[in-house]
Coordinates of C-alpha atoms and ligand atoms in Angstrom, one line a residue:
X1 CA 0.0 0.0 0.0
X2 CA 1.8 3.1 -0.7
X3 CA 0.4 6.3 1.5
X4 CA 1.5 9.8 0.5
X5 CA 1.8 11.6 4.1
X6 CA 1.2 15.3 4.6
X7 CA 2.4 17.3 7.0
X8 CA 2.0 21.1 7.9
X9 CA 1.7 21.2 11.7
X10 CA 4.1 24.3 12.3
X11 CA 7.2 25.6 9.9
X12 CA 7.8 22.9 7.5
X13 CA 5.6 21.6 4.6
X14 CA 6.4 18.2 4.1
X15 CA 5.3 15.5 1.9
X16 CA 6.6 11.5 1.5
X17 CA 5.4 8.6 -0.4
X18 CA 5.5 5.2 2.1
X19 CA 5.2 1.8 0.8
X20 CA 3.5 -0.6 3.0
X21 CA 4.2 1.8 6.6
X22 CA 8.5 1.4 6.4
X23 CA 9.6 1.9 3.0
X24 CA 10.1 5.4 2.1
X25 CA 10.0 6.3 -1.5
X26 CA 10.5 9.9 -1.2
X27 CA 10.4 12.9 1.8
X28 CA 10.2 16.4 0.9
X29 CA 10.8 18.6 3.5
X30 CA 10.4 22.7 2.8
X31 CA 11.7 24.3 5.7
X32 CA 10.0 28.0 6.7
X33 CA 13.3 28.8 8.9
X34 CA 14.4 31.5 6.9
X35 CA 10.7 33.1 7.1
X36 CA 10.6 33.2 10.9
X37 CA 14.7 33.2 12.0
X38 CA 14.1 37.3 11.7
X39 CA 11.3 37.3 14.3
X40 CA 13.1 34.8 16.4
X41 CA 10.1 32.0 16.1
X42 CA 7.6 31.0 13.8
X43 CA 4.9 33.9 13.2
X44 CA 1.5 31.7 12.8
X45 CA 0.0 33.8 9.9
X46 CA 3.5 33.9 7.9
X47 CA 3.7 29.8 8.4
X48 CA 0.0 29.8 6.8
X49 CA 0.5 31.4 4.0
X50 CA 3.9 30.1 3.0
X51 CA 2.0 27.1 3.4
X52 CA -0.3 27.7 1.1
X53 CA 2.3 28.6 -1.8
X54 CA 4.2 25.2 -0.8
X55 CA 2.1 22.8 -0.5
X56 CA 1.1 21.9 -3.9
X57 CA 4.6 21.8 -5.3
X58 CA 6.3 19.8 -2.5
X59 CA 3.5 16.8 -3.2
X60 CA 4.6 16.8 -6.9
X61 CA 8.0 17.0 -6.0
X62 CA 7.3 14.2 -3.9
X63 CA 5.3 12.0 -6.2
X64 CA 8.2 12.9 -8.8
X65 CA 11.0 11.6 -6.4
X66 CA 8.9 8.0 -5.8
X67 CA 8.4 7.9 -9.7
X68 CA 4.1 8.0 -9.2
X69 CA 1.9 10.1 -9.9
X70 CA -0.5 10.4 -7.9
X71 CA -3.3 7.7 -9.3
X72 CA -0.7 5.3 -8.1
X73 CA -1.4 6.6 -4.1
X74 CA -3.7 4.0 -2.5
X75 CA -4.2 6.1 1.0
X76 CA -3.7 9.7 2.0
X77 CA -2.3 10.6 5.6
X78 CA -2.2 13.8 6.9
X79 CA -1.1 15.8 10.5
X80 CA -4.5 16.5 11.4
X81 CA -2.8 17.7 15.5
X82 CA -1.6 18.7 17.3
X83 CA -0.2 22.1 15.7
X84 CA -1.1 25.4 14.6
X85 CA -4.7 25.6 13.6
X86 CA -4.1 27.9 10.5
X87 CA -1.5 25.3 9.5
X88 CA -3.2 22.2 10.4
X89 CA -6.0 23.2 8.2
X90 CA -4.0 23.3 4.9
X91 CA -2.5 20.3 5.1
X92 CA -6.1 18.7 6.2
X93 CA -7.7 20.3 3.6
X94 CA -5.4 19.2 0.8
X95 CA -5.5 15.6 1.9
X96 CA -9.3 16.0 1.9
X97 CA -9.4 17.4 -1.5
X98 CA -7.2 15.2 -3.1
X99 CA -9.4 12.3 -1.0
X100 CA -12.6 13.4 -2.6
X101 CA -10.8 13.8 -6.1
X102 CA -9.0 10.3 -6.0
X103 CA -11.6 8.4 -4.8
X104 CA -9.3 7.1 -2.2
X105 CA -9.1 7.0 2.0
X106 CA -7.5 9.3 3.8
X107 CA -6.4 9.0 7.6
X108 CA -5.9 12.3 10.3
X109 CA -2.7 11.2 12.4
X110 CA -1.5 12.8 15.5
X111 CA 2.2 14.6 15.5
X112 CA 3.2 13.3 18.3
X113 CA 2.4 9.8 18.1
X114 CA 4.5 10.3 14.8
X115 CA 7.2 11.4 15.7
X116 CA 7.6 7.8 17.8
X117 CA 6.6 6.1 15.0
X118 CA 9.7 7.8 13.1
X119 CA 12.6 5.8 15.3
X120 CA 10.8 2.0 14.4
X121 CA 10.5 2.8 10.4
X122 CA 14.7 3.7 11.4
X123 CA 14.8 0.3 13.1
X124 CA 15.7 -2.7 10.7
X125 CA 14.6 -5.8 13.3
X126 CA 10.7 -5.8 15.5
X127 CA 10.8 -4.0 18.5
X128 CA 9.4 -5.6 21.5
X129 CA 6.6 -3.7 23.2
X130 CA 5.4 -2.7 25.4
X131 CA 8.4 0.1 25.6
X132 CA 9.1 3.7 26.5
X133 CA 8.4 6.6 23.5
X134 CA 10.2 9.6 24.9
X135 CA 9.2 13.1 22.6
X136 CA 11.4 15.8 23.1
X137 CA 10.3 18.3 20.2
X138 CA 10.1 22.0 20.1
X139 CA 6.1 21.6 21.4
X140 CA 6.5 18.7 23.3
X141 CA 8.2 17.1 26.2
X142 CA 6.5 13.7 26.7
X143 CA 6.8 10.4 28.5
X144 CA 4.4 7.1 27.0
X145 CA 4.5 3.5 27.8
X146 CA 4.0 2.5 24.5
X147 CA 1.9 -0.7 24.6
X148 CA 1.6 -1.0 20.9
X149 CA 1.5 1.3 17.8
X150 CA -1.7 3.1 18.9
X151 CA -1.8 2.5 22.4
X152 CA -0.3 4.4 24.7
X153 CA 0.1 5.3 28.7
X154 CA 0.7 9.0 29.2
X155 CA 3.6 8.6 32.1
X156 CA 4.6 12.4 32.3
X157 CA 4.9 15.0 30.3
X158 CA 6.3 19.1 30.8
X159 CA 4.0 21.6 33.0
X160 CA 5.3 24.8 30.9
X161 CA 7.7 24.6 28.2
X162 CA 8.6 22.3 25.7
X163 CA 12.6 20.8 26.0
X164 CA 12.7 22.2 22.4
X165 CA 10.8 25.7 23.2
X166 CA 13.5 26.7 26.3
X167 CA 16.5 26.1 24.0
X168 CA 14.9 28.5 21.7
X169 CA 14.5 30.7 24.3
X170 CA 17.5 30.4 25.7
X171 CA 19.0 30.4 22.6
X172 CA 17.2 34.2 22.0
X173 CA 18.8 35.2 25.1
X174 CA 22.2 34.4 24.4
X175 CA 21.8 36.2 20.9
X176 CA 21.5 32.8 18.6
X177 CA 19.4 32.6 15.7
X178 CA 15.9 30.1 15.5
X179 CA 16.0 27.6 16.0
X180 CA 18.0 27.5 19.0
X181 CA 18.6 23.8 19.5
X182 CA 22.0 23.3 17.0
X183 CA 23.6 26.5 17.9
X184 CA 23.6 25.7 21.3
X185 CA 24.6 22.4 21.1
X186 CA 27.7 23.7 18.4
X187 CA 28.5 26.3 21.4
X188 CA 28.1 23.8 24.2
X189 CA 30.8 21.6 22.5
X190 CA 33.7 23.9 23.5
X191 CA 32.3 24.9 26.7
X192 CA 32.8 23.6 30.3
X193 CA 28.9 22.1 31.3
X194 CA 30.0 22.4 34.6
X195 CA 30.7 26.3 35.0
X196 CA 27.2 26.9 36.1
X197 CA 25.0 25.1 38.3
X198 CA 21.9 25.0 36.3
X199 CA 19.0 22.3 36.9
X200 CA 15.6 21.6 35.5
X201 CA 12.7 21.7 37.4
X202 CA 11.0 19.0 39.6
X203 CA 7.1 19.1 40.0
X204 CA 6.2 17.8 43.8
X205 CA 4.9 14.6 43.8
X206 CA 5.1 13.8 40.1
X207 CA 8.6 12.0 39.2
X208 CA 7.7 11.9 35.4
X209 CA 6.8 15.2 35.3
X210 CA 9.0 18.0 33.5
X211 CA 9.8 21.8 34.0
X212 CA 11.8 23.8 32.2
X213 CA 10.8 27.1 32.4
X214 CA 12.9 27.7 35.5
X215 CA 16.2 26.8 34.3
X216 CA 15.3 29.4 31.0
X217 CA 14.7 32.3 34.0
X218 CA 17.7 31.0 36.0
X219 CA 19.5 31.6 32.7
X220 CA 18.3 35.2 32.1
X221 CA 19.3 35.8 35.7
X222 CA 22.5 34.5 34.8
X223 CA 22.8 36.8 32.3
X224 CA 20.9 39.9 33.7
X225 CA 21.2 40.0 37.2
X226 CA 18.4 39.1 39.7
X227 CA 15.4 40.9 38.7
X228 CA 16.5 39.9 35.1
X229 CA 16.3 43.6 33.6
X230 CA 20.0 44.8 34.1
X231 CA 21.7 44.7 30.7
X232 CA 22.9 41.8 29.8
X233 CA 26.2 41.1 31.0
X234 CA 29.4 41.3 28.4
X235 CA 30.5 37.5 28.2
X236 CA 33.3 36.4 26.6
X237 CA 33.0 33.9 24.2
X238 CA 34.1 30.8 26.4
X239 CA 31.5 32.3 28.9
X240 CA 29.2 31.7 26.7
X241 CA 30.0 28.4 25.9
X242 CA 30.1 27.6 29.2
X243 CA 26.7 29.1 29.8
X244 CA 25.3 27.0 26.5
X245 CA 26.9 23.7 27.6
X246 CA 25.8 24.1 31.2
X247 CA 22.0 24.8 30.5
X248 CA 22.4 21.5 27.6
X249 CA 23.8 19.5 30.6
X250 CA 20.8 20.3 32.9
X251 CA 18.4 19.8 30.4
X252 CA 19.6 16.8 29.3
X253 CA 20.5 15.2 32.8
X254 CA 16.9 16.1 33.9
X255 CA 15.4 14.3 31.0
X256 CA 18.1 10.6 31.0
X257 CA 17.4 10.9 34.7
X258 CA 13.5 10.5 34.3
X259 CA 13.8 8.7 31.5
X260 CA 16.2 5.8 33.2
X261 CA 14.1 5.8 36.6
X262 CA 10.6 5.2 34.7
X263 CA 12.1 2.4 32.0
X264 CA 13.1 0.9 35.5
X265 CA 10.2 1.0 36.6
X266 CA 7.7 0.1 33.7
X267 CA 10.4 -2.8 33.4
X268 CA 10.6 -2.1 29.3
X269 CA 13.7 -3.2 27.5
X270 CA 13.5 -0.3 24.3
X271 CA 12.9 3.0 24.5
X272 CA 12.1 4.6 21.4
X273 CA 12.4 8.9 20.8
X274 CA 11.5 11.2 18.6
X275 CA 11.2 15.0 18.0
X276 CA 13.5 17.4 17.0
X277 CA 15.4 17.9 19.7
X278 CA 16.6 13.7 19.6
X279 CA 19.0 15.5 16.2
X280 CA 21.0 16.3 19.5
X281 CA 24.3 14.0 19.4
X282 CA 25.5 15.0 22.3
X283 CA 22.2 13.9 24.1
X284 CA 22.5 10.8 22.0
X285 CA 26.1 9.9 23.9
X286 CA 24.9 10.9 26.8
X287 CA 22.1 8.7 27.1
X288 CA 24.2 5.7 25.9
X289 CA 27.1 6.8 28.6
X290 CA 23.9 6.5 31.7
X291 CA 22.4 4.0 30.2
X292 CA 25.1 1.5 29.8
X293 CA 23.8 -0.8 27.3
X294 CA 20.7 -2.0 29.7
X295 CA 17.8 -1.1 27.2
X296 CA 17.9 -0.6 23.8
X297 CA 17.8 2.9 22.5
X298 CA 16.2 3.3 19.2
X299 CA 16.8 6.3 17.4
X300 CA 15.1 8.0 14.9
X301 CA 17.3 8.3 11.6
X302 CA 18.8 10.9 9.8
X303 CA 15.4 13.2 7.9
X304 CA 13.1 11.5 10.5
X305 CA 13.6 13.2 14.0
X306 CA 12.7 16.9 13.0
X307 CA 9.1 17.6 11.5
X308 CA 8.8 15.1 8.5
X309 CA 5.6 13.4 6.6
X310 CA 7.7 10.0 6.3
X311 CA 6.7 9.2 9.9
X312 CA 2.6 10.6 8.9
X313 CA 2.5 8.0 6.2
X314 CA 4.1 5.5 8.2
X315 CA 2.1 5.9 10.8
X316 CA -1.2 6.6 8.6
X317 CA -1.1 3.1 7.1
X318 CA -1.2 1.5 10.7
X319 CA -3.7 3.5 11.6
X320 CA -5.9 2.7 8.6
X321 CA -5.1 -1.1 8.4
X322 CA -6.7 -1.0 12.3
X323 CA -9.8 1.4 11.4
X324 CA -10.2 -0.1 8.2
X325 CA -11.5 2.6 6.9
X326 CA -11.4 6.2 5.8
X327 CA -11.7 8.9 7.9
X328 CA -14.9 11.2 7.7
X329 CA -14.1 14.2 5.8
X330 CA -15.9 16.4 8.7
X331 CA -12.5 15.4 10.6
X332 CA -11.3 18.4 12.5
X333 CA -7.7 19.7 12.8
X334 CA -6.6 19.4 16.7
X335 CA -4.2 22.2 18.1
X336 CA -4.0 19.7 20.9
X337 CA -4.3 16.2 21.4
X338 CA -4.5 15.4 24.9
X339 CA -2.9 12.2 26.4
X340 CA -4.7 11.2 29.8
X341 CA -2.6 13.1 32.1
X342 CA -1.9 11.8 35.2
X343 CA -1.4 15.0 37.0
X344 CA -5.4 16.0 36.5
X345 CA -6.9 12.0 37.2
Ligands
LIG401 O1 10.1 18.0 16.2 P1 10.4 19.4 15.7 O2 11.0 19.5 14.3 O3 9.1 20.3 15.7 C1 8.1 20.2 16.7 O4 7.2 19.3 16.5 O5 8.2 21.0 17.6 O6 11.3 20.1 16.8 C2 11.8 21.4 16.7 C3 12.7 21.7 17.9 C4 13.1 23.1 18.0 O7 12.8 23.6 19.3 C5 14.6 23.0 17.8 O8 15.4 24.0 18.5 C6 14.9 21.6 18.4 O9 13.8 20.9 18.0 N1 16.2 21.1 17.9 C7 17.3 20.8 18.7 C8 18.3 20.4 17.8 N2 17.8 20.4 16.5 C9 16.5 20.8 16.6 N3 17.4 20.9 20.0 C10 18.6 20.6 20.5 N4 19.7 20.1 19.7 C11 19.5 20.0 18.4 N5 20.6 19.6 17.7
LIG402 ZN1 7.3 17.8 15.6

């Protein structure tokens, strides 16, 4: 079954032909960044339109890259959430269209979900489940028991920002460009993570929980004195290096720590990630250094751990070959897709 996955949730329009949910005949991926990098984060209404003028060509590039057209498509799969509304609905609306047109199915898949899907297309052998999905994206921060593709155990998930949101903020406040994630880690590799004593958040009584909006603040304090309005202070370069790879190190111990404590304790043996921030290497060695070889840590591949539609159409033909059938085109784009969170039950 080959699935043509769309995906507009934020600042990429993407589109990928998938044959049978792992083999990926082609993924298109037109990145907004230069579009927002001047505003220092993605402006909804730019993403929208920029959408708009994208999408069409990317799917023909896309069809043209798997040598199809697109009467050769036997399911459509879009991001239907969670994401920007404005952006959701153009993809949703082009996958309906060309739905309606083709006379063929078409499937509303959520992000998130997604971007855990992306690490088992990357995996050559079965993964046993149930296991651990850990997203750490620039929207979401997220701990599953994965019980099977489709079912999942929310375990804990951020009470403010994203992972990927604070090192785009932090990133602004050390004067890096959007997105902040690969400048910081290029800085942090020539700085001393121990400089500074940064640390995440903890959130009383909830182990899995994340915070991270606390060690962004203790990093503006850092930089602009208590009350965070003085003017920020004039680092030298190796200070701020040091300050970069000291707020990476917190981060990142924060999230192997939690991550470590709850594979131990939902007794899993893989843990699966996805997201943007998982591009990370130094959070890749890191994890492998803590971990020491007593799960297996499945990764998503190169062009499948930032925003992608591989991992949509991937993930859409599961979802279809369980529904067994098409979704109803009164399906509505989600901005969020709760998980039952444990914190509220
Ligand atoms: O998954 P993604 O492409 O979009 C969302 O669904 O949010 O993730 C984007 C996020 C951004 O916040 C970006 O700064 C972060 O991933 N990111 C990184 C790296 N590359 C991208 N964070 C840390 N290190 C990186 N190398
Ligand atoms: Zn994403």
């Amino acid at each position: 079954m080959r699935v043509l996955g769309i995906e507009t949730t934020c600042d990429e329009t993407a589109c990928a032909v998938v044959q049978d949910g792992r083999d990926i005949l082609s993924n298109v991926v037109a990145s907004q960044i230069d579009l927002h990098q001047q505003y220092g984060g993605v402006v909804p209404e730019l993403a929208c339109r920029r959408h708009i003028d994208l999408i069409l060509p990317v799917i023909d590039q896309a069809l043209q890259e798997a040598g199809l057209d697109l009467q050769d498509i036997d399911l459509i799969a879009t991001a239907h959430g969670p994401g920007l509304i404005g952006a959701l609905l153009i993809g949703l609306n082009t996958a309906k269209a060309l739905a309606l047109a083709l006379h063929k199915p078409f499937v509303g898949v959520n992000h998130v979900e997604a971007h855990l899907y992306a690490a088992l297309m990357s995996q050559p052998d079965p993964v046993s489940f149930p296991c651990l999905g850990v997203i750490l994206s620039g929207g979401h921060t997220t701990l599953l028991l994965m019980k099977e593709i489709g079912i999942y155990q929310l375990i804990g998930q951020t009470v403010d920002d994203a992972i990927g949101e604070a090192f785009d903020k932090a990133a602004k406040l050390l004067g890096l460009p959007y997105p902040g994630g690969p400048p910081i880690e290029k800085l942090a590799q020539e700085g001393d993570s121990q400089a500074y004593p940064l640390k995440a958040g903890q959130v009383k009584g909830h182990p899995f929980s994340f915070s991270f909006s606390g060690l962004k603040t203790a990093l503006l304090y850092t930089l602009r004195g208590k009350q965070g309005k003085e003017s920020p202070l004039p680092l030298t370069e190796q200070e701020k290096k040091n300050l970069a790879a000291s707020f990476q190190r917190a981060a990142f111990e924060d999230v192997i720590q939690k991550t470590l404590t709850a594979a131990h304790q939902y007794g899993v043996g893989s843990i699966l990630f996805g997201g943007g921030v998982t591009n990370n290497q130094t959070l890749r060695q890191l994890f492998a250094q803590e971990d020491r070889g007593q799960h297996q840590l499945i990764w998503p591949s190169f062009g499948l751990s930032l925003d992608n539609a591989a991992m949509i159409a991937g993930l859409g033909y599961h979802q279809y070959q369980r529904q067994g059938k098409s979704d109803p085109f009164d399906l509505d784009p989600l901005t969020r897709i709760p998980f039952i969170d444990p914190l509220h039950n």
